[in-house]
mmCIF file of C-alpha atoms in Angstrom:
data_model
loop_
_atom_site.group_PDB
_atom_site.id
_atom_site.type_symbol
_atom_site.label_atom_id
_atom_site.label_comp_id
_atom_site.label_asym_id
_atom_site.label_seq_id
_atom_site.Cartn_x
_atom_site.Cartn_y
_atom_site.Cartn_z
ATOM 1 C CA GLN C 18 -18.378 -9.787 62.157
ATOM 2 C CA LEU C 19 -17.490 -7.012 64.579
ATOM 3 C CA VAL C 20 -14.052 -6.715 66.167
ATOM 4 C CA GLU C 21 -13.386 -4.319 69.037
ATOM 5 C CA SER C 22 -9.974 -3.047 70.051
ATOM 6 C CA GLY C 23 -8.411 -0.378 72.212
ATOM 7 C CA GLY C 24 -9.399 -1.454 75.680
ATOM 8 C CA GLY C 25 -6.970 -1.551 78.543
ATOM 9 C CA LEU C 26 -6.044 -0.209 81.928
ATOM 10 C CA VAL C 27 -6.096 3.523 82.583
ATOM 11 C CA GLN C 28 -6.062 5.802 85.597
ATOM 12 C CA ALA C 29 -9.088 7.816 86.553
ATOM 13 C CA GLY C 30 -9.184 11.027 84.567
ATOM 14 C CA GLY C 31 -7.407 9.463 81.648
ATOM 15 C CA SER C 32 -8.540 8.646 78.125
ATOM 16 C CA LEU C 33 -8.954 5.656 75.872
ATOM 17 C CA ARG C 34 -10.149 5.225 72.296
ATOM 18 C CA LEU C 35 -12.046 2.128 71.302
ATOM 19 C CA SER C 36 -12.477 0.931 67.745
ATOM 20 C CA CYS C 37 -14.994 -1.420 66.229
ATOM 21 C CA ALA C 38 -14.257 -2.758 62.764
ATOM 22 C CA ALA C 39 -17.036 -4.362 60.753
ATOM 23 C CA SER C 40 -16.182 -6.964 58.157
ATOM 24 C CA GLU C 41 -19.161 -6.245 55.949
ATOM 25 C CA ARG C 42 -19.035 -3.301 53.608
ATOM 26 C CA ALA C 43 -22.743 -2.718 53.982
ATOM 27 C CA ALA C 44 -22.153 -1.910 57.629
ATOM 28 C CA SER C 45 -21.474 1.658 56.599
ATOM 29 C CA ARG C 46 -25.284 1.975 56.353
ATOM 30 C CA PHE C 47 -25.996 0.121 59.590
ATOM 31 C CA ALA C 48 -26.699 1.571 62.962
ATOM 32 C CA MET C 49 -23.686 0.969 65.207
ATOM 33 C CA GLY C 50 -23.457 1.272 68.933
ATOM 34 C CA TRP C 51 -21.455 0.724 72.105
ATOM 35 C CA PHE C 52 -22.695 -0.974 75.233
ATOM 36 C CA ARG C 53 -20.869 -1.908 78.386
ATOM 37 C CA GLN C 54 -21.365 -4.478 81.140
ATOM 38 C CA SER C 55 -19.752 -4.972 84.511
ATOM 39 C CA PRO C 56 -20.178 -7.974 86.794
ATOM 40 C CA GLY C 57 -23.633 -8.282 88.282
ATOM 41 C CA LYS C 58 -25.071 -5.482 86.167
ATOM 42 C CA GLU C 59 -27.164 -5.370 83.056
ATOM 43 C CA ARG C 60 -25.697 -4.353 79.715
ATOM 44 C CA GLU C 61 -25.778 -0.581 79.586
ATOM 45 C CA PHE C 62 -26.143 1.656 76.522
ATOM 46 C CA VAL C 63 -23.135 3.939 76.027
ATOM 47 C CA ALA C 64 -23.474 5.489 72.564
ATOM 48 C CA GLY C 65 -24.953 4.797 69.166
ATOM 49 C CA ILE C 66 -24.923 6.151 65.647
ATOM 50 C CA THR C 67 -27.886 5.521 63.381
ATOM 51 C CA GLY C 68 -27.659 4.708 59.667
ATOM 52 C CA THR C 69 -28.320 8.349 59.011
ATOM 53 C CA ASN C 70 -25.553 9.410 61.406
ATOM 54 C CA ALA C 71 -27.637 10.699 64.250
ATOM 55 C CA ILE C 72 -25.663 10.183 67.476
ATOM 56 C CA PHE C 73 -27.053 9.287 70.871
ATOM 57 C CA TYR C 74 -25.361 8.908 74.256
ATOM 58 C CA GLY C 75 -26.203 7.297 77.551
ATOM 59 C CA ASP C 76 -26.751 9.801 80.336
ATOM 60 C CA SER C 77 -23.706 8.661 82.328
ATOM 61 C CA VAL C 78 -21.263 9.409 79.509
ATOM 62 C CA LYS C 79 -22.637 12.598 77.987
ATOM 63 C CA GLY C 80 -19.975 15.292 77.745
ATOM 64 C CA ARG C 81 -17.151 12.803 78.283
ATOM 65 C CA PHE C 82 -17.438 10.272 75.464
ATOM 66 C CA THR C 83 -17.605 10.913 71.753
ATOM 67 C CA ALA C 84 -18.786 8.407 69.190
ATOM 68 C CA SER C 85 -17.814 8.674 65.503
ATOM 69 C CA ARG C 86 -17.567 6.496 62.457
ATOM 70 C CA ASP C 87 -15.461 6.236 59.371
ATOM 71 C CA ASN C 88 -17.649 4.681 56.686
ATOM 72 C CA ALA C 89 -14.746 4.237 54.304
ATOM 73 C CA LYS C 90 -13.138 1.939 56.841
ATOM 74 C CA ASN C 91 -16.383 0.373 58.154
ATOM 75 C CA THR C 92 -15.202 1.376 61.618
ATOM 76 C CA MET C 93 -16.819 3.023 64.585
ATOM 77 C CA TYR C 94 -14.847 4.766 67.341
ATOM 78 C CA LEU C 95 -15.517 5.704 70.941
ATOM 79 C CA GLN C 96 -13.292 8.386 72.368
ATOM 80 C CA MET C 97 -13.506 8.184 76.152
ATOM 81 C CA ASN C 98 -12.226 11.110 78.194
ATOM 82 C CA SER C 99 -12.301 11.956 81.908
ATOM 83 C CA LEU C 100 -12.663 8.251 82.715
ATOM 84 C CA ARG C 101 -14.057 7.245 86.077
ATOM 85 C CA ARG C 102 -13.858 4.014 88.016
ATOM 86 C CA GLU C 103 -17.491 3.419 87.259
ATOM 87 C CA ASP C 104 -16.705 3.301 83.557
ATOM 88 C CA THR C 105 -14.967 -0.041 84.151
ATOM 89 C CA GLY C 106 -16.484 -2.932 82.277
ATOM 90 C CA VAL C 107 -16.473 -4.945 79.113
ATOM 91 C CA TYR C 108 -17.346 -2.747 76.158
ATOM 92 C CA TYR C 109 -19.286 -4.334 73.315
ATOM 93 C CA CYS C 110 -19.781 -3.094 69.804
ATOM 94 C CA ALA C 111 -23.177 -3.718 68.178
ATOM 95 C CA ALA C 112 -24.578 -3.256 64.702
ATOM 96 C CA ASP C 113 -27.971 -3.517 63.100
ATOM 97 C CA PRO C 114 -29.150 -3.020 59.511
ATOM 98 C CA SER C 115 -32.551 -1.524 60.346
ATOM 99 C CA LEU C 116 -32.647 -0.367 63.967
ATOM 100 C CA HIS C 117 -35.177 2.325 64.738
ATOM 101 C CA PRO C 118 -33.588 5.244 66.569
ATOM 102 C CA GLU C 119 -36.119 4.950 69.386
ATOM 103 C CA LEU C 120 -34.740 1.505 70.183
ATOM 104 C CA ILE C 121 -31.066 2.431 70.054
ATOM 105 C CA SER C 122 -30.523 2.046 73.799
ATOM 106 C CA THR C 123 -32.157 -1.426 74.022
ATOM 107 C CA PRO C 124 -29.588 -4.243 73.809
ATOM 108 C CA GLY C 125 -32.130 -6.862 72.691
ATOM 109 C CA GLU C 126 -32.897 -4.877 69.547
ATOM 110 C CA TRP C 127 -29.408 -5.106 68.093
ATOM 111 C CA HIS C 128 -28.621 -7.953 65.640
ATOM 112 C CA TYR C 129 -24.849 -8.252 65.644
ATOM 113 C CA TRP C 130 -22.384 -8.127 68.543
ATOM 114 C CA GLY C 131 -18.636 -8.126 68.946
ATOM 115 C CA GLN C 132 -16.746 -10.169 71.495
ATOM 116 C CA GLY C 133 -16.071 -7.239 73.790
ATOM 117 C CA THR C 134 -12.973 -5.421 75.037
ATOM 118 C CA GLN C 135 -12.106 -4.860 78.704
ATOM 119 C CA VAL C 136 -11.767 -1.319 80.045
ATOM 120 C CA THR C 137 -10.480 -0.970 83.553
ATOM 121 C CA VAL C 138 -10.237 2.440 85.240
ATOM 122 C CA SER C 139 -8.136 2.581 88.410
ATOM 123 C CA SER C 140 -8.229 5.243 91.066
#
């Protein structure tokens, strides 16, 4: 089970920090990732950390977002800075026990999903 938290309403240029807590202790060895989706659009890759702690980012968030994980807490974080209106959406946490890094940006390849948390950036 994955539980996201930390979403909310923020002004453009502001920051938010999302958290994703995994209930399974083995998740510390899983790949974990963040995706987002806004109405009428496909689910978009935001960031991901492999089981060996390699970190990848979507092009639209590079230099502004930072993904990290605390394996002792089975939790992944997404620090979002310099937020823009186009960052608005529902942010989903994902996990997978054996995801190949080449597939990290493909939503259909992830096994577990959280319920999502809304992020709204106002101008």
